[in-house]
């Protein structure tokens, strides 16, 4: 029953996302595949993970769960039901001091069950003028714990304009999700070096960098 | 009614012929090489998209006035979405942008539906023109104010106001032509889009001297003149769809073709400024909705007002 509701909600949301944003996936650095993956993306809007999951082939969409902040999604009952039962998100507590469960345990648990993850390594929605914030350690920890899972950078274009923070209604604008080549953790690679490299790989997919590349 | 059937049979014939030629060309080219040249791939995609567009227009025509208004409200929505995607917007513009989609489009097409000429002809250029900068000013963000406001104005003028003048033809009371407004719309669409196709064909066959090499490498004098002349002949041949005499129909078609050319030129200039090749990807082979509608945007309001002035 729950699974049926989730599938229906996912289909409905994907349809809605496509009707509003005409979202198109651009598989630039890799192809859609049945491999277990962590899709890591830039984050500036609640619509981000809906857009990303709508860009995946339906079979992948149903096994891919978004990692979201428990402090936000558990703040009231409606949000909690939405996040847990309808959107099937993996809720992790971000606050170091007050948290009761280790986010790593929760995320590794979801990976253990065979899910792919949508992960926002900035840790929060980016509200600055900068294209991308510094990455937190989460991505590195996941890469160390599960070297068999592919880490795919995904640039989500325009979603911050479609549904900025605090806005209730989306503005219909065309969006794209650009999938880059998987980033692989090298043996003994330093945490900072890896996180910077992953961040650069994601930034390389942003329109500014793509334009610069196209013009040589 | 008989006219409508003849028109669609004619369109069906032209499209079938185009598909047959494209299939033949593809077949010939496949015999000599494994890879189809990109021009042919694009031609096939374009013809396929034309089948879908003609089907959409036919279905809208079956529903009459409501169907046509709904179809063009959708064209406005898709065009505005492509346009706004390419403009600078800031967080403070969010409400205005939503208003453009959720208020301006429905109100403009509702005014058309109730045939209130006095308001639908000034709603965007007067009321929205003043209301939108006022609301933007209230939001308090003055960064690139003039640029943002102007881009919004242009967006609704092109994508909503101008496009809405296609279904607006239904509201004209032309003596002796009552209840045949749909045919006038068909005439406008066929001559403008036909002129686009003919300019493309003449340009590909004979194109040498470029009209505006800095803006569009594909627009040539040979294509332009060949397109306008042949579109005028097409228009004259379609005079039976309209309240015009054959010579008048030819002149109206020439006017629509020339305006259509300028529409395409301006759209190319905007795209070049923003560093994109196409507005979007909605219509395979053609690009976005605006890539197909740019000529209609310029032709429709002028065509409308000339008909209104001389024939009503």
Coordinates of C-alpha atoms in Angstrom, one line a residue:
Chain A
X1 CA 0.0 0.0 0.0
X2 CA 2.7 2.4 1.1
X3 CA 4.8 1.5 -1.9
X4 CA 1.9 2.0 -4.2
X5 CA 1.3 5.5 -2.8
X6 CA 5.0 6.3 -3.1
X7 CA 5.1 5.2 -6.7
X8 CA 2.0 7.2 -7.5
X9 CA 3.4 10.3 -5.8
X10 CA 6.7 9.9 -7.6
X11 CA 4.9 9.6 -10.9
X12 CA 2.7 12.6 -10.2
X13 CA 5.6 14.8 -9.0
X14 CA 7.7 13.8 -12.0
X15 CA 4.8 14.7 -14.3
X16 CA 4.3 18.0 -12.6
X17 CA 8.0 18.8 -12.7
X18 CA 8.1 18.1 -16.4
X19 CA 4.9 20.1 -17.1
X20 CA 6.3 23.1 -15.2
X21 CA 10.0 23.0 -16.1
X22 CA 10.1 20.8 -19.2
X23 CA 13.1 19.2 -17.5
X24 CA 15.6 17.4 -19.7
X25 CA 18.4 15.1 -18.5
X26 CA 21.8 15.7 -20.2
X27 CA 23.9 12.6 -19.8
X28 CA 27.2 14.2 -20.4
X29 CA 29.8 12.2 -18.5
X30 CA 27.9 8.9 -17.9
X31 CA 24.9 7.0 -19.2
X32 CA 21.8 6.0 -17.2
X33 CA 22.6 2.6 -15.6
X34 CA 21.3 0.1 -13.2
X35 CA 24.4 0.4 -11.0
X36 CA 24.0 1.6 -7.5
X37 CA 24.8 5.3 -7.4
X38 CA 25.0 8.4 -5.2
X39 CA 23.9 11.4 -7.2
X40 CA 25.4 14.5 -5.7
X41 CA 24.1 17.8 -6.7
X42 CA 24.0 21.6 -6.0
X43 CA 21.2 22.6 -3.7
X44 CA 19.2 25.8 -3.6
X45 CA 15.5 24.8 -3.7
X46 CA 13.1 22.2 -2.3
X47 CA 12.4 21.3 -5.9
X48 CA 15.9 20.0 -6.5
X49 CA 15.5 16.4 -5.6
X50 CA 12.1 16.2 -7.4
X51 CA 13.8 17.6 -10.5
X52 CA 16.7 15.2 -10.2
X53 CA 14.6 12.1 -9.6
X54 CA 12.3 13.1 -12.5
X55 CA 15.3 13.1 -14.8
X56 CA 16.1 9.5 -14.0
X57 CA 14.7 6.5 -15.9
X58 CA 11.6 5.2 -14.1
X59 CA 13.3 2.0 -12.9
X60 CA 16.1 4.0 -11.3
X61 CA 13.7 6.6 -9.9
X62 CA 11.9 4.0 -7.8
X63 CA 15.1 2.8 -6.1
X64 CA 16.6 6.3 -5.6
X65 CA 16.0 8.1 -2.3
X66 CA 16.9 11.6 -1.4
X67 CA 18.8 12.4 1.7
X68 CA 17.1 15.3 3.6
X69 CA 17.6 17.3 6.8
X70 CA 15.5 15.8 9.6
X71 CA 15.5 19.1 11.6
X72 CA 13.5 20.6 8.7
X73 CA 11.3 17.7 7.7
X74 CA 10.4 16.7 11.3
X75 CA 9.5 20.2 12.4
X76 CA 5.8 19.5 12.0
X77 CA 3.5 16.5 11.4
X78 CA 2.6 17.3 7.7
X79 CA 6.2 17.7 6.7
X80 CA 7.2 14.5 8.5
X81 CA 4.4 12.4 6.9
X82 CA 5.3 13.9 3.5
X83 CA 9.0 13.2 3.8
X84 CA 8.8 9.8 5.4
X85 CA 5.7 8.2 3.8
X86 CA 5.1 10.0 0.5
X87 CA 8.6 11.1 -0.7
X88 CA 10.4 8.2 0.9
X89 CA 13.4 10.4 1.9
X90 CA 16.3 9.3 4.0
X91 CA 16.1 11.7 7.0
X92 CA 19.4 12.6 8.7
X93 CA 20.0 14.9 11.7
X94 CA 22.5 17.6 10.8
X95 CA 23.0 19.2 14.2
X96 CA 26.1 17.7 15.8
X97 CA 25.2 18.7 19.4
X98 CA 21.6 17.5 19.6
X99 CA 21.5 14.6 17.3
X100 CA 20.5 11.2 18.6
X101 CA 21.4 9.1 15.5
X102 CA 24.5 9.1 13.4
X103 CA 23.7 10.3 9.8
X104 CA 26.3 7.9 8.4
X105 CA 24.6 4.9 10.0
X106 CA 21.3 5.9 8.4
X107 CA 22.7 6.6 5.0
X108 CA 24.8 3.4 4.9
X109 CA 21.6 1.5 6.0
X110 CA 19.8 2.8 3.0
X111 CA 22.6 1.9 0.7
X112 CA 22.7 -1.6 2.3
X113 CA 19.1 -2.1 1.2
X114 CA 20.1 -1.5 -2.3
X115 CA 18.9 2.1 -2.7
X116 CA 20.7 4.7 -4.7
X117 CA 20.9 8.1 -3.0
X118 CA 20.4 11.8 -4.0
X119 CA 22.8 13.7 -1.8
X120 CA 23.5 17.4 -1.4
X121 CA 27.1 17.7 -0.2
X122 CA 26.8 21.4 0.7
X123 CA 24.7 20.2 3.6
X124 CA 22.1 23.0 3.3
X125 CA 20.4 25.1 0.6
X126 CA 22.7 27.6 -0.9
X127 CA 21.2 31.1 -0.5
X128 CA 24.4 33.0 -1.5
X129 CA 25.4 34.5 -4.8
X130 CA 28.2 31.9 -5.0
X131 CA 27.3 29.0 -7.4
X132 CA 28.3 26.3 -4.9
X133 CA 29.2 26.3 -1.2
X134 CA 32.1 24.2 0.3
X135 CA 31.3 20.6 0.6
X136 CA 30.9 19.0 4.1
X137 CA 32.6 15.7 4.9
X138 CA 29.5 13.5 4.2
X139 CA 30.4 12.7 0.6
X140 CA 34.0 11.7 1.6
X141 CA 32.7 9.4 4.4
X142 CA 30.3 7.7 2.0
X143 CA 33.0 7.3 -0.6
X144 CA 35.3 5.7 2.0
X145 CA 32.6 3.4 3.4
X146 CA 31.2 2.3 0.0
X147 CA 33.9 2.4 -2.7
X148 CA 31.7 0.2 -4.9
X149 CA 28.9 2.8 -5.2
X150 CA 29.4 5.3 -8.1
X151 CA 29.5 9.0 -7.2
X152 CA 27.8 10.9 -10.0
X153 CA 28.0 14.8 -10.0
X154 CA 24.7 16.3 -11.2
X155 CA 24.2 20.0 -11.9
X156 CA 20.6 21.2 -11.4
X157 CA 20.1 24.3 -13.6
X158 CA 17.6 27.1 -12.9
X159 CA 15.7 25.4 -10.1
X160 CA 16.6 28.2 -7.7
X161 CA 14.8 30.6 -10.0
X162 CA 11.8 28.3 -10.4
X163 CA 11.2 27.8 -6.6
X164 CA 13.4 30.1 -4.5
X165 CA 13.5 29.7 -0.7
X166 CA 10.3 30.8 0.9
X167 CA 8.3 30.8 -2.3
X168 CA 5.1 28.7 -2.4
X169 CA 4.4 28.7 -6.1
X170 CA 6.9 27.8 -8.8
X171 CA 7.6 30.0 -11.8
X172 CA 7.6 27.9 -15.0
X173 CA 11.2 28.1 -16.4
X174 CA 13.0 25.5 -18.5
X175 CA 15.4 23.3 -16.4
X176 CA 18.1 20.8 -17.2
X177 CA 19.9 18.3 -15.1
X178 CA 23.5 17.6 -16.3
X179 CA 25.1 14.3 -15.3
X180 CA 28.9 14.3 -15.2
X181 CA 31.5 11.6 -15.1
X182 CA 31.6 9.6 -11.8
X183 CA 34.2 10.8 -9.3
X184 CA 36.4 8.1 -7.8
X185 CA 38.1 8.3 -4.5
X186 CA 41.8 7.5 -5.0
X187 CA 43.7 5.4 -2.6
X188 CA 44.8 7.3 0.5
X189 CA 43.4 10.5 -0.9
X190 CA 43.1 13.3 1.6
X191 CA 39.6 14.3 2.7
X192 CA 40.0 17.9 1.7
X193 CA 41.7 17.1 -1.6
X194 CA 38.9 14.7 -2.5
X195 CA 36.1 17.1 -1.5
X196 CA 37.7 19.9 -3.5
X197 CA 38.0 17.6 -6.5
X198 CA 34.4 16.5 -6.3
X199 CA 33.3 20.1 -5.9
X200 CA 35.2 21.1 -9.0
X201 CA 33.8 18.1 -10.9
X202 CA 30.3 19.4 -10.1
X203 CA 31.1 23.1 -10.8
X204 CA 32.5 22.0 -14.2
X205 CA 28.9 21.2 -15.2
X206 CA 27.6 24.6 -14.4
X207 CA 26.5 26.8 -17.3
X208 CA 29.3 29.4 -16.7
X209 CA 32.0 26.8 -16.9
X210 CA 30.3 25.0 -19.8
X211 CA 30.2 28.2 -21.8
X212 CA 33.8 28.9 -21.0
X213 CA 34.7 25.4 -22.2
X214 CA 32.7 25.8 -25.4
X215 CA 34.5 29.0 -26.3
X216 CA 37.9 27.3 -25.8
Chain B
X1 CA -17.4 24.3 -43.9
X2 CA -16.5 23.0 -47.4
X3 CA -13.5 25.5 -47.3
X4 CA -12.2 23.9 -44.1
X5 CA -12.3 20.4 -45.5
X6 CA -10.5 21.5 -48.7
X7 CA -7.9 23.4 -46.6
X8 CA -7.1 20.4 -44.5
X9 CA -7.1 18.0 -47.4
X10 CA -4.6 20.4 -49.1
X11 CA -2.4 20.5 -46.0
X12 CA -2.5 16.8 -45.8
X13 CA -1.5 16.5 -49.4
X14 CA 1.5 19.0 -49.0
X15 CA 2.7 17.2 -45.8
X16 CA 2.4 13.7 -47.5
X17 CA 4.3 15.0 -50.4
X18 CA 7.0 16.5 -48.1
X19 CA 7.3 13.2 -46.2
X20 CA 7.5 11.3 -49.4
X21 CA 10.3 13.5 -50.8
X22 CA 12.2 13.4 -47.5
X23 CA 11.9 9.6 -47.4
X24 CA 13.1 9.3 -50.9
X25 CA 16.1 11.6 -50.2
X26 CA 17.0 9.7 -47.0
X27 CA 16.7 6.4 -48.9
X28 CA 19.0 7.7 -51.7
X29 CA 21.5 9.0 -49.3
X30 CA 21.6 5.7 -47.3
X31 CA 22.6 3.8 -50.4
X32 CA 25.8 5.8 -50.7
X33 CA 26.7 6.2 -47.0
X34 CA 25.8 4.8 -43.6
X35 CA 25.4 8.2 -41.9
X36 CA 22.5 10.4 -42.9
X37 CA 23.7 14.1 -43.4
X38 CA 22.6 16.4 -40.6
X39 CA 20.4 18.5 -43.0
X40 CA 18.4 15.4 -43.8
X41 CA 18.1 14.3 -40.2
X42 CA 16.8 17.8 -39.4
X43 CA 14.5 17.8 -42.4
X44 CA 12.9 14.5 -41.3
X45 CA 12.5 15.8 -37.7
X46 CA 11.0 19.0 -39.0
X47 CA 8.4 17.3 -41.2
X48 CA 7.5 14.9 -38.4
X49 CA 6.9 17.9 -36.1
X50 CA 4.8 19.6 -38.7
X51 CA 2.5 16.6 -38.7
X52 CA 2.0 17.0 -35.0
X53 CA 1.5 20.7 -35.2
X54 CA -1.1 20.4 -37.9
X55 CA -2.8 17.7 -35.9
X56 CA -2.9 20.0 -32.8
X57 CA -4.3 22.9 -34.8
X58 CA -6.9 20.7 -36.4
X59 CA -8.1 19.4 -33.0
X60 CA -8.3 23.0 -31.8
X61 CA -10.3 24.0 -34.8
X62 CA -12.8 21.1 -34.1
X63 CA -13.5 22.8 -30.8
X64 CA -14.0 26.2 -32.4
X65 CA -13.3 29.4 -30.6
X66 CA -12.7 27.8 -27.3
X67 CA -10.2 25.4 -28.8
X68 CA -8.3 28.0 -30.6
X69 CA -8.1 30.3 -27.6
X70 CA -6.9 27.4 -25.5
X71 CA -4.3 26.4 -28.0
X72 CA -2.8 29.9 -28.3
X73 CA -2.9 30.4 -24.5
X74 CA -0.7 27.3 -24.4
X75 CA 1.5 28.7 -27.1
X76 CA 1.9 31.9 -25.0
X77 CA 2.7 29.9 -21.9
X78 CA 5.4 27.8 -23.7
X79 CA 6.8 30.9 -25.5
X80 CA 6.9 33.0 -22.3
X81 CA 8.6 30.1 -20.4
X82 CA 11.4 29.9 -23.0
X83 CA 11.8 33.7 -23.0
X84 CA 11.9 34.2 -19.2
X85 CA 14.4 31.3 -18.9
X86 CA 16.9 33.4 -21.0
X87 CA 16.4 36.7 -19.0
X88 CA 18.0 38.0 -15.8
X89 CA 15.7 37.4 -12.9
X90 CA 16.3 38.1 -9.3
X91 CA 14.7 36.7 -6.2
X92 CA 12.6 39.8 -5.8
X93 CA 11.0 39.2 -9.2
X94 CA 9.4 36.0 -8.2
X95 CA 5.8 37.3 -7.6
X96 CA 5.9 39.4 -10.8
X97 CA 7.0 36.3 -12.8
X98 CA 4.3 34.2 -11.4
X99 CA 1.8 36.9 -12.2
X100 CA 2.9 36.9 -15.8
X101 CA 2.0 33.3 -16.1
X102 CA -1.0 33.0 -13.7
X103 CA -2.6 36.4 -14.2
X104 CA -1.5 38.1 -17.5
X105 CA -2.0 35.0 -19.8
X106 CA -5.4 34.0 -18.4
X107 CA -6.7 37.6 -18.3
X108 CA -5.6 38.4 -21.8
X109 CA -7.2 35.2 -23.2
X110 CA -10.4 35.6 -21.1
X111 CA -10.8 39.2 -22.5
X112 CA -10.5 37.6 -26.0
X113 CA -13.1 35.0 -25.1
X114 CA -15.6 37.7 -24.1
X115 CA -14.5 39.7 -27.1
X116 CA -13.8 42.9 -25.2
X117 CA -11.6 44.7 -27.8
X118 CA -11.4 47.9 -25.9
X119 CA -9.6 46.1 -23.0
X120 CA -7.7 43.3 -24.6
X121 CA -6.0 45.7 -27.0
X122 CA -4.6 47.8 -24.1
X123 CA -4.5 45.4 -21.2
X124 CA -0.8 44.5 -21.7
X125 CA 0.6 47.7 -23.2
X126 CA -1.1 50.0 -20.7
X127 CA -2.1 48.3 -17.5
X128 CA 0.6 45.7 -17.3
X129 CA 3.1 48.2 -18.6
X130 CA 2.5 50.4 -15.6
X131 CA 1.6 47.8 -12.9
X132 CA 4.7 45.6 -13.3
X133 CA 7.4 48.2 -12.7
X134 CA 5.3 49.6 -9.8
X135 CA 5.2 46.2 -8.2
X136 CA 8.9 45.6 -8.9
X137 CA 9.7 49.0 -7.3
X138 CA 7.6 48.0 -4.2
X139 CA 9.7 44.9 -3.8
X140 CA 12.6 47.3 -3.2
X141 CA 15.4 45.6 -5.2
X142 CA 16.8 48.2 -7.5
X143 CA 19.7 46.2 -8.9
X144 CA 19.5 46.3 -12.7
X145 CA 16.0 47.6 -12.3
X146 CA 15.5 49.0 -15.8
X147 CA 16.9 45.9 -17.4
X148 CA 14.7 43.6 -15.4
X149 CA 11.5 45.6 -16.0
X150 CA 12.2 46.0 -19.7
X151 CA 12.8 42.3 -20.2
X152 CA 9.5 41.5 -18.4
X153 CA 7.7 44.0 -20.6
X154 CA 9.2 42.5 -23.8
X155 CA 8.3 39.1 -22.6
X156 CA 4.6 39.6 -22.2
X157 CA 4.4 41.8 -25.3
X158 CA 5.9 39.2 -27.5
X159 CA 4.7 36.0 -26.0
X160 CA 1.3 37.0 -24.8
X161 CA 0.0 40.2 -26.4
X162 CA 1.3 39.7 -30.0
X163 CA 0.5 35.9 -30.1
X164 CA -3.0 36.6 -28.8
X165 CA -3.7 38.5 -32.0
X166 CA -4.0 35.3 -33.9
X167 CA -7.2 34.1 -32.0
X168 CA -8.3 37.8 -31.9
X169 CA -9.1 37.5 -35.6
X170 CA -12.2 35.5 -34.4
X171 CA -13.6 38.6 -32.7
X172 CA -13.6 40.7 -35.9
X173 CA -17.1 41.2 -37.4
X174 CA -16.4 41.3 -41.1
X175 CA -19.6 41.9 -43.2
X176 CA -20.4 38.9 -45.4
X177 CA -17.8 36.8 -43.5
X178 CA -19.7 36.0 -40.4
X179 CA -18.7 32.8 -38.6
X180 CA -15.7 32.2 -40.8
X181 CA -13.0 33.6 -38.5
X182 CA -11.3 30.3 -38.2
X183 CA -10.5 30.4 -42.0
X184 CA -8.8 33.8 -41.6
X185 CA -6.6 32.3 -38.8
X186 CA -5.8 29.4 -41.1
X187 CA -4.9 31.8 -43.9
X188 CA -2.5 33.7 -41.6
X189 CA -0.9 30.6 -40.2
X190 CA -0.5 29.0 -43.6
X191 CA 1.0 32.1 -45.3
X192 CA 3.4 33.0 -42.4
X193 CA 4.6 29.4 -41.8
X194 CA 4.5 28.7 -45.5
X195 CA 6.7 31.7 -46.1
X196 CA 9.1 30.5 -43.4
X197 CA 9.4 27.1 -45.1
X198 CA 9.7 28.7 -48.6
X199 CA 12.4 31.1 -47.4
X200 CA 14.2 28.1 -46.0
X201 CA 13.8 26.2 -49.2
X202 CA 14.8 29.1 -51.5
X203 CA 17.7 29.9 -49.2
X204 CA 19.0 26.3 -49.3
X205 CA 18.7 26.1 -53.1
X206 CA 19.8 29.6 -54.2
X207 CA 21.1 31.4 -51.1
X208 CA 24.3 33.4 -51.6
X209 CA 24.1 37.0 -50.3
X210 CA 23.4 37.2 -46.6
X211 CA 20.9 39.8 -45.3
X212 CA 22.4 40.2 -41.8
X213 CA 25.5 38.0 -41.6
X214 CA 26.2 39.1 -38.0
X215 CA 22.8 38.0 -36.8
X216 CA 21.8 35.0 -38.8
X217 CA 24.0 33.1 -41.4
X218 CA 20.9 31.3 -42.8
X219 CA 19.0 34.3 -43.9
X220 CA 19.8 35.3 -47.5
X221 CA 18.4 37.8 -50.0
X222 CA 17.6 35.0 -52.4
X223 CA 15.7 33.1 -49.7
X224 CA 13.9 36.2 -48.5
X225 CA 12.8 37.4 -52.0
X226 CA 11.9 33.9 -53.2
X227 CA 10.0 33.3 -50.0
X228 CA 8.0 36.5 -50.1
X229 CA 7.1 36.2 -53.8
X230 CA 6.0 32.6 -53.5
X231 CA 4.2 33.2 -50.2
X232 CA 2.3 36.0 -52.0
X233 CA 1.3 33.6 -54.8
X234 CA 0.3 31.1 -52.2
X235 CA -1.8 33.8 -50.4
X236 CA -3.5 34.8 -53.7
X237 CA -4.3 31.2 -54.4
X238 CA -5.9 30.9 -51.0
X239 CA -8.1 34.0 -51.4
X240 CA -11.2 31.7 -51.3
X241 CA -10.5 31.3 -47.5
X242 CA -10.7 35.0 -46.9
X243 CA -12.9 38.1 -47.4
X244 CA -10.1 39.4 -49.6
X245 CA -10.0 39.6 -53.5
X246 CA -7.1 37.5 -54.9
X247 CA -4.8 40.5 -55.4
X248 CA -5.6 41.7 -51.8
X249 CA -4.9 38.3 -50.4
X250 CA -1.5 38.3 -52.2
X251 CA -0.6 41.6 -50.7
X252 CA -1.8 40.5 -47.2
X253 CA 0.3 37.4 -47.5
X254 CA 3.4 39.5 -48.7
X255 CA 2.9 41.7 -45.6
X256 CA 2.6 38.7 -43.3
X257 CA 5.7 37.2 -44.9
X258 CA 7.8 40.4 -44.5
X259 CA 6.7 40.9 -40.9
X260 CA 7.4 37.2 -40.3
X261 CA 10.9 37.7 -41.6
X262 CA 11.5 40.6 -39.2
X263 CA 10.1 38.5 -36.3
X264 CA 12.7 35.8 -37.1
X265 CA 15.5 38.4 -37.4
X266 CA 14.7 40.0 -34.0
X267 CA 14.4 36.5 -32.4
X268 CA 17.8 35.6 -33.8
X269 CA 19.3 38.9 -32.5
X270 CA 18.0 38.1 -29.0
X271 CA 19.3 34.5 -29.1
X272 CA 22.7 35.7 -30.3
X273 CA 22.8 38.2 -27.5
X274 CA 22.1 35.5 -25.0
X275 CA 24.5 33.0 -26.7
X276 CA 22.0 30.3 -27.5
X277 CA 21.2 28.7 -30.8
X278 CA 17.5 27.8 -30.1
X279 CA 15.0 29.0 -27.6
X280 CA 14.3 25.5 -26.3
X281 CA 13.7 21.9 -27.4
X282 CA 9.9 21.6 -27.3
X283 CA 9.5 21.0 -31.1
X284 CA 11.9 18.4 -32.5
X285 CA 14.0 19.7 -35.4
X286 CA 12.7 23.2 -35.0
X287 CA 13.9 24.1 -31.5
X288 CA 11.5 25.7 -29.1
X289 CA 8.1 27.1 -29.4
X290 CA 9.5 30.6 -30.0
X291 CA 11.6 29.3 -32.9
X292 CA 8.4 28.4 -34.6
X293 CA 6.2 31.3 -33.4
X294 CA 8.7 34.2 -33.9
X295 CA 7.4 35.1 -37.3
X296 CA 3.7 34.8 -36.2
X297 CA 4.5 37.1 -33.3
X298 CA 5.4 40.0 -35.7
X299 CA 2.8 39.2 -38.3
X300 CA -0.3 38.6 -36.2
X301 CA -0.9 42.1 -34.7
X302 CA -0.2 44.0 -38.0
X303 CA -2.4 41.5 -40.0
X304 CA -5.1 41.9 -37.4
X305 CA -5.2 45.7 -37.4
X306 CA -5.1 46.0 -41.2
X307 CA -8.0 43.6 -41.5
X308 CA -9.8 45.5 -38.8
X309 CA -9.2 48.9 -40.4
X310 CA -10.0 48.0 -44.0
X311 CA -12.6 45.2 -43.7
X312 CA -14.8 46.0 -40.7

